[in-house]
C-alpha positions as a Markdown table, in Angstrom:
| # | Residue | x | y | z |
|---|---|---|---|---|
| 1 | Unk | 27.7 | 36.3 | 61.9 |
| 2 | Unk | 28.9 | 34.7 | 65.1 |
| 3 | Unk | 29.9 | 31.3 | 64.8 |
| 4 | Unk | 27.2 | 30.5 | 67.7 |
| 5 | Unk | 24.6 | 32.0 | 65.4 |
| 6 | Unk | 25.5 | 29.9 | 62.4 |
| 7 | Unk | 25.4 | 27.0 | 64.3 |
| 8 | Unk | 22.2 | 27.5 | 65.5 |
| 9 | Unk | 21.1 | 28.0 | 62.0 |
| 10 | Unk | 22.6 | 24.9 | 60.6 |
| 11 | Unk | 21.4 | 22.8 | 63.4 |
| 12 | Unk | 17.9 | 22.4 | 62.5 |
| 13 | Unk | 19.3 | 20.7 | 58.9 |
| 14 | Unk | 20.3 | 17.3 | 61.2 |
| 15 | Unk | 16.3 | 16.9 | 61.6 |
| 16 | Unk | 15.8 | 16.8 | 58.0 |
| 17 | Unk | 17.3 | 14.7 | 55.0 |
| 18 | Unk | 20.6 | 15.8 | 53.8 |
| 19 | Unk | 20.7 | 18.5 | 51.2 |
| 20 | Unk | 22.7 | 19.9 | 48.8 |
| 21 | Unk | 22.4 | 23.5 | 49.5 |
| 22 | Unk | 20.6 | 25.5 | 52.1 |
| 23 | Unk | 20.5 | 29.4 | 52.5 |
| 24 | Unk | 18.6 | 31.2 | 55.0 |
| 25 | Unk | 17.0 | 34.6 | 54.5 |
| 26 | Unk | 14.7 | 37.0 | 55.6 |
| 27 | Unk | 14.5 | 40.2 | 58.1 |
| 28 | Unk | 14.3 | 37.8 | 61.3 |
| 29 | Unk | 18.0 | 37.8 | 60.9 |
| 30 | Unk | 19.0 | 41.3 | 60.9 |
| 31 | Unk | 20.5 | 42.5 | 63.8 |
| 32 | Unk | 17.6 | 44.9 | 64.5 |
| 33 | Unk | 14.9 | 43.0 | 64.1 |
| 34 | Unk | 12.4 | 43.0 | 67.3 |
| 35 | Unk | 9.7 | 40.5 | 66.3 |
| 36 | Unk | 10.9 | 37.8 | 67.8 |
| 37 | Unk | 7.8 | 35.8 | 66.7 |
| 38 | Unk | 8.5 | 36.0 | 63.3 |
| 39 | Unk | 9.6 | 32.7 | 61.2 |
| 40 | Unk | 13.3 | 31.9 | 60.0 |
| 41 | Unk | 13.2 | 30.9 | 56.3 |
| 42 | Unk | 15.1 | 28.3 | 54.5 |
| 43 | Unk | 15.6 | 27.6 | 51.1 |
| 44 | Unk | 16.8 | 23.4 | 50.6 |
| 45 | Unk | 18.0 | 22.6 | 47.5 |
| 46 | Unk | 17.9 | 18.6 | 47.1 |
| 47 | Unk | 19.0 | 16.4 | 44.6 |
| 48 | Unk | 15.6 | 14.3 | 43.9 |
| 49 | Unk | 12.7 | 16.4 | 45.4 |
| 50 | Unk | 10.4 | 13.2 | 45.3 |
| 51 | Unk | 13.1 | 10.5 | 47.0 |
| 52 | Unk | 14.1 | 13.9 | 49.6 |
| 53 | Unk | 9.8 | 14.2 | 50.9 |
| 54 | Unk | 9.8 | 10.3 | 51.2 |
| 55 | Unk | 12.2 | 10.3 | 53.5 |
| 56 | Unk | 11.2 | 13.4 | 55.4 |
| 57 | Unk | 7.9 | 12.5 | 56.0 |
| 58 | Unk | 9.2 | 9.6 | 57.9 |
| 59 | Unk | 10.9 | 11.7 | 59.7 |
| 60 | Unk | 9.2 | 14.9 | 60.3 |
| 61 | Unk | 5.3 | 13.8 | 59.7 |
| 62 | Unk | 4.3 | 16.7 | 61.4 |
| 63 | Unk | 5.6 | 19.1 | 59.1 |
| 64 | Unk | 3.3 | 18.4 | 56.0 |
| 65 | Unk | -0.6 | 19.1 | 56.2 |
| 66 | Unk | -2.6 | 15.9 | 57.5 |
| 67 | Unk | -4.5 | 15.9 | 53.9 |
| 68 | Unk | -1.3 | 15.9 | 51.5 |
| 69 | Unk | 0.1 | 13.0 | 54.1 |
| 70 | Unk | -2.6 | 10.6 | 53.8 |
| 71 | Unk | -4.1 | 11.1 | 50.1 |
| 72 | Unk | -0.8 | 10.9 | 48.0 |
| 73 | Unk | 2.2 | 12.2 | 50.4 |
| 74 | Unk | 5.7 | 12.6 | 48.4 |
| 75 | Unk | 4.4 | 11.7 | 45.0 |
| 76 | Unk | 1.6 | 14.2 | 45.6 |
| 77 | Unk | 3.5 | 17.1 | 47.5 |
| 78 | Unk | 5.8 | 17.3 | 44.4 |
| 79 | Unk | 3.3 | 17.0 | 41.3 |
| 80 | Unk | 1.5 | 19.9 | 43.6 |
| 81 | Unk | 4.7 | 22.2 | 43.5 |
| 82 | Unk | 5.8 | 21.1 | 39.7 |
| 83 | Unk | 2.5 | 21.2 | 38.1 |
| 84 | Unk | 0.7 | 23.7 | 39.9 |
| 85 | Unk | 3.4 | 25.9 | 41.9 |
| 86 | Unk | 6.9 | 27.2 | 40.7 |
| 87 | Unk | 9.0 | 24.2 | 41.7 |
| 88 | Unk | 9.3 | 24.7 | 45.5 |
| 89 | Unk | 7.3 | 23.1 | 48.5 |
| 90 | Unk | 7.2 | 25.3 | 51.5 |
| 91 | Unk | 6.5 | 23.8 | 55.2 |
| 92 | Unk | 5.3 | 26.8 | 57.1 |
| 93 | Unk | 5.3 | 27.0 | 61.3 |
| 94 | Unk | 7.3 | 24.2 | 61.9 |
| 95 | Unk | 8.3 | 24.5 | 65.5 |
| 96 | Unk | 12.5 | 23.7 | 66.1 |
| 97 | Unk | 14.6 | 24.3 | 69.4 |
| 98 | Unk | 11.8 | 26.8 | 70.3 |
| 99 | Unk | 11.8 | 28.7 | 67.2 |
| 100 | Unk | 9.1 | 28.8 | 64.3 |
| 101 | Unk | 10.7 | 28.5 | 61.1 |
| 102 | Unk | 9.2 | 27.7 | 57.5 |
| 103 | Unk | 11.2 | 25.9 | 54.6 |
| 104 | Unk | 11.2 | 25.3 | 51.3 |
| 105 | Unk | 12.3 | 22.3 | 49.5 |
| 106 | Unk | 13.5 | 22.2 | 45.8 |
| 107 | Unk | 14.9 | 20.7 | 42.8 |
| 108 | Unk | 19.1 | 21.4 | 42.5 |
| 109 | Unk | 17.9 | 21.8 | 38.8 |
| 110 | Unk | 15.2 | 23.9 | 38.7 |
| 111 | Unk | 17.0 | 26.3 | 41.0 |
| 112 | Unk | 19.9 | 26.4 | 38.8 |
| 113 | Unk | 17.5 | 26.9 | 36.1 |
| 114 | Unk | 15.4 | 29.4 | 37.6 |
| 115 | Unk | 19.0 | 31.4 | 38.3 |
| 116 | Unk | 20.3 | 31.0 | 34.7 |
| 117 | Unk | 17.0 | 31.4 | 33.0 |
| 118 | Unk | 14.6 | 33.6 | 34.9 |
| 119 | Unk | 11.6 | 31.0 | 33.6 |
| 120 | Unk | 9.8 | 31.4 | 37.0 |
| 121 | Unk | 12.2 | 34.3 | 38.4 |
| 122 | Unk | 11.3 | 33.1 | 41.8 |
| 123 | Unk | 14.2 | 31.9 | 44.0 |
| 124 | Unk | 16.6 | 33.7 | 41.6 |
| 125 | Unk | 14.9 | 36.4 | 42.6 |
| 126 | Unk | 15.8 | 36.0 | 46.5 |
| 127 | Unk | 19.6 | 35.4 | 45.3 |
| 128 | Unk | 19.8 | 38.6 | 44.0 |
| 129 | Unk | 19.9 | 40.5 | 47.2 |
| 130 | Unk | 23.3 | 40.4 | 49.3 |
| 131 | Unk | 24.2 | 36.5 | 50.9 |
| 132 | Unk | 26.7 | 35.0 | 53.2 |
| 133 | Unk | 29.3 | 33.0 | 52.1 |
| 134 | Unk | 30.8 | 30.4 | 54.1 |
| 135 | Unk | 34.7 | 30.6 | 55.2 |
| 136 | Unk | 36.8 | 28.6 | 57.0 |
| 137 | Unk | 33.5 | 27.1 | 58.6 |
| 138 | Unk | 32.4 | 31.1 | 59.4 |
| 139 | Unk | 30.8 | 33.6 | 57.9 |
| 140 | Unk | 32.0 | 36.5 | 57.4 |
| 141 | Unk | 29.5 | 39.7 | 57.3 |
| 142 | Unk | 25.9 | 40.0 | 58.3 |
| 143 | Unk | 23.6 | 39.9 | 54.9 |
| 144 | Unk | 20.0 | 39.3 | 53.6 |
| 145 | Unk | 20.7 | 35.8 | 52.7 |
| 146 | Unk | 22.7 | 33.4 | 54.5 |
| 147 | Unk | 24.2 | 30.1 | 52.4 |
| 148 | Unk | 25.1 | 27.3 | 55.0 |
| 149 | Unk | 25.3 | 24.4 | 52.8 |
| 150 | Unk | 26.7 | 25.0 | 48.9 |
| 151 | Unk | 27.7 | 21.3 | 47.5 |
| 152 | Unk | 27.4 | 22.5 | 44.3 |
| 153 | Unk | 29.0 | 25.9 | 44.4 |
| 154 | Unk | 25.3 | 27.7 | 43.6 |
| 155 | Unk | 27.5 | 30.8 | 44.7 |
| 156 | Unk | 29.6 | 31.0 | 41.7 |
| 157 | Unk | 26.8 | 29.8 | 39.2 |
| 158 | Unk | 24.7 | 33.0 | 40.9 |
| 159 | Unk | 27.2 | 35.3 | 39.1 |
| 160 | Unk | 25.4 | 34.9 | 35.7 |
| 161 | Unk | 22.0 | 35.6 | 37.9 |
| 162 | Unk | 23.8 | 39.4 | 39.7 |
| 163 | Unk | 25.2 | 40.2 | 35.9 |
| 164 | Unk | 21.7 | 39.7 | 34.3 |
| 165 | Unk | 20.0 | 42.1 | 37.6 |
| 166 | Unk | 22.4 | 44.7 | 37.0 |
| 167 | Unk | 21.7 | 44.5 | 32.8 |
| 168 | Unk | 17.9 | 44.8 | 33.6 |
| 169 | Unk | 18.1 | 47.2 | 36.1 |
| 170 | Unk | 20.5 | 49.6 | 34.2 |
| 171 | Unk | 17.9 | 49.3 | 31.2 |
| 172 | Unk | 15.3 | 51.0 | 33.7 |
| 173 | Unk | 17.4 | 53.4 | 34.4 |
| 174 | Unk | 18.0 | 57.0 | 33.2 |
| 175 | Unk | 21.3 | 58.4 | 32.0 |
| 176 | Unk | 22.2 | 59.6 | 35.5 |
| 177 | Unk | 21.2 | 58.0 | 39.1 |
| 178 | Unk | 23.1 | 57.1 | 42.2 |
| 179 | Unk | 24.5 | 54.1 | 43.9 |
| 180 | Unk | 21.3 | 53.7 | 46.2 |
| 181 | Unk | 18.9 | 54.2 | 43.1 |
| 182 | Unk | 20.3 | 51.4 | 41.4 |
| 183 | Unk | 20.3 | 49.1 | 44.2 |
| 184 | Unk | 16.8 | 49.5 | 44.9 |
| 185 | Unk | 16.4 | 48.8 | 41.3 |
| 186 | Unk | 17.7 | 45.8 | 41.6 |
| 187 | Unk | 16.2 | 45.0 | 44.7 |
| 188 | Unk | 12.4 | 45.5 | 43.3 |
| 189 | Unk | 12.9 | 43.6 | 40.3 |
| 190 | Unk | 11.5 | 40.5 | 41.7 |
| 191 | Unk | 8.5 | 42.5 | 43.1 |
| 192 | Unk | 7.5 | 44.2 | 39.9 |
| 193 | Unk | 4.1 | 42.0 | 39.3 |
| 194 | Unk | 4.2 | 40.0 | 42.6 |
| 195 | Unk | 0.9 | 39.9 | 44.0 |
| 196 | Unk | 1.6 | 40.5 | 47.2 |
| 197 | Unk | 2.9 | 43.7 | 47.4 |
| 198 | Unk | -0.6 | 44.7 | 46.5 |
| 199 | Unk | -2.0 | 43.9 | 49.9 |
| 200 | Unk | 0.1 | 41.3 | 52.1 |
| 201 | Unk | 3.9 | 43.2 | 52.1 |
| 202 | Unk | 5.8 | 46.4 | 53.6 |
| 203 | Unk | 5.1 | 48.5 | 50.6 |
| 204 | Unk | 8.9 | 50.2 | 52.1 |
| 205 | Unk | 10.0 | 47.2 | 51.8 |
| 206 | Unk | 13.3 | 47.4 | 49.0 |
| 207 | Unk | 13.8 | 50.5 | 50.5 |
| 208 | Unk | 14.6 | 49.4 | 54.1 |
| 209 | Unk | 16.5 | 46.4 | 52.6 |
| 210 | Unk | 18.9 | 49.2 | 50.2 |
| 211 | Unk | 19.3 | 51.2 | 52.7 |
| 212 | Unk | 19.6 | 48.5 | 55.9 |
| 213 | Unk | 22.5 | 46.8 | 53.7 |
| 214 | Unk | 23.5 | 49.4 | 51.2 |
| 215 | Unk | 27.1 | 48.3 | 51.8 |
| 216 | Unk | 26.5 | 44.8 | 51.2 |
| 217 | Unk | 25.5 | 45.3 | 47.8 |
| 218 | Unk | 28.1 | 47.2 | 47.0 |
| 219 | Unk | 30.1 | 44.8 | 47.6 |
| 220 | Unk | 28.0 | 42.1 | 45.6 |
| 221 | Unk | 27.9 | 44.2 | 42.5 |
| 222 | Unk | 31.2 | 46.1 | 42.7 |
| 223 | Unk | 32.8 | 43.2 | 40.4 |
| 224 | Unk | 29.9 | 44.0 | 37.9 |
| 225 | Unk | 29.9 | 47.5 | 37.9 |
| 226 | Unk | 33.8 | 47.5 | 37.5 |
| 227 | Unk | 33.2 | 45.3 | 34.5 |
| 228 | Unk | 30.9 | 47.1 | 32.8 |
| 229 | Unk | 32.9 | 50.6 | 33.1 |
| 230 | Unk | 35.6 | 48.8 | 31.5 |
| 231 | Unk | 33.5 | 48.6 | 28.7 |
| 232 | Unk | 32.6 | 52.1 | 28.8 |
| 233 | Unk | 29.2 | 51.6 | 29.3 |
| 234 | Unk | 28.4 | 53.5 | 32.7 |
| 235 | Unk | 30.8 | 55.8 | 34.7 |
| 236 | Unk | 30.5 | 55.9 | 38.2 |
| 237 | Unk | 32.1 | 58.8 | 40.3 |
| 238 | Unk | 32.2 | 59.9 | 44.1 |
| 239 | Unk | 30.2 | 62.4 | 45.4 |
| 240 | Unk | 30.2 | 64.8 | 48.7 |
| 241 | Unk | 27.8 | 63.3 | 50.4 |
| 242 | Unk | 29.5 | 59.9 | 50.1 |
| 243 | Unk | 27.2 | 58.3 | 47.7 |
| 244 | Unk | 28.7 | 57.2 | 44.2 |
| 245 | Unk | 27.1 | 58.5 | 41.1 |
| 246 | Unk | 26.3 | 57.1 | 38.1 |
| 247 | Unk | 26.1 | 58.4 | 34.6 |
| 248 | Unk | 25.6 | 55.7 | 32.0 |
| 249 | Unk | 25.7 | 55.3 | 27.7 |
| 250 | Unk | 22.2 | 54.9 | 26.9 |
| 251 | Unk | 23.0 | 54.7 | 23.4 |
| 252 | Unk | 22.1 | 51.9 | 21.2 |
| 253 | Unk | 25.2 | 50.0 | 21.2 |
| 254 | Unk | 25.6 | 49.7 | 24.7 |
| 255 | Unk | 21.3 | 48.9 | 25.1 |
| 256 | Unk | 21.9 | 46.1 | 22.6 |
| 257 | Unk | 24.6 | 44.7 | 25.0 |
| 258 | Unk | 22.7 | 44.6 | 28.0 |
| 259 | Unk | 20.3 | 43.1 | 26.5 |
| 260 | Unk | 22.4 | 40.6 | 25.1 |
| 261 | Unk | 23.1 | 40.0 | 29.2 |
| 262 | Unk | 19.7 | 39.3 | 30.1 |
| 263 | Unk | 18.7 | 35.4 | 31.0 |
| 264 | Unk | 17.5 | 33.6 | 27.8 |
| 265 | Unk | 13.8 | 33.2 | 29.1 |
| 266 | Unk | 13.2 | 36.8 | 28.9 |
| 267 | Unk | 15.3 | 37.2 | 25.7 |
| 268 | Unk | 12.8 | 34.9 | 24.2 |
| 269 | Unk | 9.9 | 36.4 | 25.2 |
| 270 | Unk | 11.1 | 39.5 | 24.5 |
| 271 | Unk | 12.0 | 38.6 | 20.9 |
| 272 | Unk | 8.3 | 37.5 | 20.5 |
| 273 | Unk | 7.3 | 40.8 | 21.1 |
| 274 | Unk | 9.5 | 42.7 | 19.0 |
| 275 | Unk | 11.4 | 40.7 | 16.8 |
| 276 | Unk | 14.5 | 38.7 | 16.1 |
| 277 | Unk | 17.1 | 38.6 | 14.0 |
| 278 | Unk | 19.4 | 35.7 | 13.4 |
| 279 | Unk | 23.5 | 35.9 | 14.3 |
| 280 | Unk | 26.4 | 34.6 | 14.3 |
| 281 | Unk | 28.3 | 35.1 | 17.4 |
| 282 | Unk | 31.9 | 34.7 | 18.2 |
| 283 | Unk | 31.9 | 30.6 | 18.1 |
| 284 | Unk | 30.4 | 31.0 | 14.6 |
| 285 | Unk | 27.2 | 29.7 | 15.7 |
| 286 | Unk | 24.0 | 31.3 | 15.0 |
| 287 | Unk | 21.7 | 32.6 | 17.5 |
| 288 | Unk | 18.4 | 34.4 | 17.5 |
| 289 | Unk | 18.7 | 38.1 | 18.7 |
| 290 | Unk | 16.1 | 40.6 | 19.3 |
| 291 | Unk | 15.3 | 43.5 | 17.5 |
| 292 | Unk | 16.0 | 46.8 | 19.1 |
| 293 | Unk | 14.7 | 50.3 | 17.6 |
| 294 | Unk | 15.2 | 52.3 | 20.9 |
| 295 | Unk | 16.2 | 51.8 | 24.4 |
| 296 | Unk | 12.6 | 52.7 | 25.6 |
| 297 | Unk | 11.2 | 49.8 | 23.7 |
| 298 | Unk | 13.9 | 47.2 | 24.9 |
| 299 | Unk | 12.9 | 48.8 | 28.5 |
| 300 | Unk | 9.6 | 48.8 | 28.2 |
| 301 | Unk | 9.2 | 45.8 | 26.7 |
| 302 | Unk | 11.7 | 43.7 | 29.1 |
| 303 | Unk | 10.1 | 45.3 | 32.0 |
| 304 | Unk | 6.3 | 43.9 | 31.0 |
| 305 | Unk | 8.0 | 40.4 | 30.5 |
| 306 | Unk | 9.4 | 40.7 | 33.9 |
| 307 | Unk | 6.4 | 41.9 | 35.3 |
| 308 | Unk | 4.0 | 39.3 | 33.8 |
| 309 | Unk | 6.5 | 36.4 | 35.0 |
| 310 | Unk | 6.9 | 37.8 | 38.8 |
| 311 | Unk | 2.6 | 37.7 | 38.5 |
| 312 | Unk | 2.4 | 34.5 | 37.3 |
| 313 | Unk | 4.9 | 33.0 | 39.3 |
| 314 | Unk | 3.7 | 34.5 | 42.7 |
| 315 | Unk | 0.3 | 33.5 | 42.2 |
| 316 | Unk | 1.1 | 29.9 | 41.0 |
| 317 | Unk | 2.8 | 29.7 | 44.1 |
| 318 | Unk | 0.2 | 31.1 | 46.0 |
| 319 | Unk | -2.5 | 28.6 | 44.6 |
| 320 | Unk | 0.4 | 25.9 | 45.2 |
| 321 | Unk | 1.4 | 27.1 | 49.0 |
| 322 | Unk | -2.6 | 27.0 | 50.0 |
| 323 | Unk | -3.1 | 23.4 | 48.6 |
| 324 | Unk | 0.3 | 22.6 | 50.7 |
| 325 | Unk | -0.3 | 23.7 | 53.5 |
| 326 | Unk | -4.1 | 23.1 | 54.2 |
| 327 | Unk | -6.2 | 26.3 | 54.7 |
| 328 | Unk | -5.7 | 27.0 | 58.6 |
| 329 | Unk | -2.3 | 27.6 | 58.2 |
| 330 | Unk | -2.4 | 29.5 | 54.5 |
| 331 | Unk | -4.6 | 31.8 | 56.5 |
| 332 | Unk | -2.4 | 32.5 | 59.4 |
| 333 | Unk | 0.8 | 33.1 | 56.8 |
| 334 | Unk | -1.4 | 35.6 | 55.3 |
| 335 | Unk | -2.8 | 37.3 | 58.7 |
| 336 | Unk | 1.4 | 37.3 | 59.6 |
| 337 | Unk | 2.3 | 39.4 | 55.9 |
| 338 | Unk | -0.9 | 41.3 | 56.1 |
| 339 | Unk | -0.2 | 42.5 | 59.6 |
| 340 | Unk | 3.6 | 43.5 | 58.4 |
| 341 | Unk | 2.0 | 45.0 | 55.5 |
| 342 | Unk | -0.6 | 47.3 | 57.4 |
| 343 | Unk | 1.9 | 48.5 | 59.8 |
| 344 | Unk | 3.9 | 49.8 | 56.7 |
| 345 | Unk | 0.7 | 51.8 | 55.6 |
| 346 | Unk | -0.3 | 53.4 | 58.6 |
């Protein structure tokens, strides 16, 4: 991205509070995107949410719903998105240097819990897909996500997030796929449950995000496949069509391991479901480990924990978004997604 472009992105962050990491993402920001109309999306990570909408609505009023300002403003906007939403406040249609762009504010730690755990598997979700990285005050290729502010190094800490995706989607994955198929796999794992994609998104949409950035996450997961066929536990091998293959060990060994990968949220749960087993790993401390009989099982069963989170989650934040934002503009988000979502259908 242009450094013109980046600056316009990072501009609208001197009418807000500081922050200690921001990303952008969203299809306004591909190159071929024609709707013009449609909102940029921010993600603000802030070090005290409550202190952060105090001082915001001070500043930028405007941006909250008239109700939420007048009956219990920051201490009410946050107990609304801890207590009944996932952790995250979203300000939709706020008009800046004739754009419309919506943001959402959140807790430094419950982002870097949500990456490391996959508790709500909500903005982890959204850092699974290919991001900028700042360079030298540029960025360097055109992606899905955009990180313009990173205090805390959220980039590095995401690692553990990309290693636990390729773990999960490997495990729903047959013995032999290619490049593209795991990708998408990836890509839909924070869609599997989400109650949108039932009526208010592109149902192509992980398919036009693979293929629209294919080589972006390649490059993402490149260091994670390379480490995992170091281990032996998938092979991956060029094709004539230019598309890598991949054949993987779907032995038990190996499903153990990427199980061993996944966050410890869905280790938990998972362990509920089938069992655990206590061990002592390589520090000599004991942990809990789960039970495995058969590589369908761990599949299955990880994939209905996954599932039942993304559902939870996405309608939590629903319920939370609609309280937020007051009903006129919770029904003109919706009109915006449903009308995306009906083009993809007919």
């Amino acid at each position: 991205m242009e450094n013109e472009k980046r600056a316009e992105l990072v501009s609208f962050l001197k009418a807000v509070p500081s922050v200690e990491f921001c990303c952008v993402y969203g299809s306004t920001l591909h190159p071929n995107n024609k709707d013009k109309s449609a909102m940029v999306d921010y993600i603000l990570g802030v070090s005290d949410p409550l202190q952060w909408h105090s001082q915001n609505l001070k500043m930028n009023a405007d941006h909250y719903a008239s109700w939420l300002r007048l009956l219990g403003g920051a201490k009410l906007i946050t107990q609304i998105a801890d207590e009944i939403g996932v952790g995250v406040h979203f300000n939709p249609f706020v008009t800046w240097d004739d754009k419309m762009l919506k943001y959402g504010v959140v807790g430094m730690h419950d982002l870097v819990q949500d990456m490391l755990n996959w508790e709500r598997f909500y903005l982890s979700g959204r850092l699974q897909k290919p991001y900028y990285l700042p360079i030298s005050g540029s960025l360097v290729l055109l992606v899905q996500v955009h990180i313009l502010v990173d205090n805390l190094d959220i980039a590095n800490t995401n690692s553990v997030n990309l290693r636990a995706a390729l773990s999960a989607a490997l495990l729903l994955s047959p013995s032999k796929f290619t490049q593209e198929d795991l990708f998408a796999k990836i890509c839909s794992l924070s869609y599997m449950g989400d109650l949108r994609m039932l009526f208010a998104e592109d149902k192509n949409k992980v398919k036009k995000i693979v293929q629209g950035q294919f080589d972006l996450f390649h490059l993402m997961y490149k260091p994670f496949l390379e480490e995992y066929e170091a281990k032996d536990f998938l092979r991956v091998s060029s094709s004539g069509t230019g598309q890598a293959n991949i054949s993987q060990d779907c032995g038990l060994p190996v499903t153990c391991s990427l199980v061993s990968s996944l966050p410890p949220a869905i280790k938990s749960q998972m362990g509920m479901k089938l069992g655990e087993k206590k061990r002592i790993n390589e520090y000599g401390r004991a942990i809990n480990e789960v039970i495995i009989g058969s590589r369908e099982e761990a599949a299955k069963c990880m994939q209905k924990v996954l599932r039942r989170t993304v559902m939870v989650s996405s309608a939590k934040q629903a319920v939370s978004g609609l309280l937020a934002v007051g009903g006129i503009n919770a029904t003109r988000y919706l009109a915006n997604k449903m009308r995306k979502a009906w083009k993809s259908w007919t």
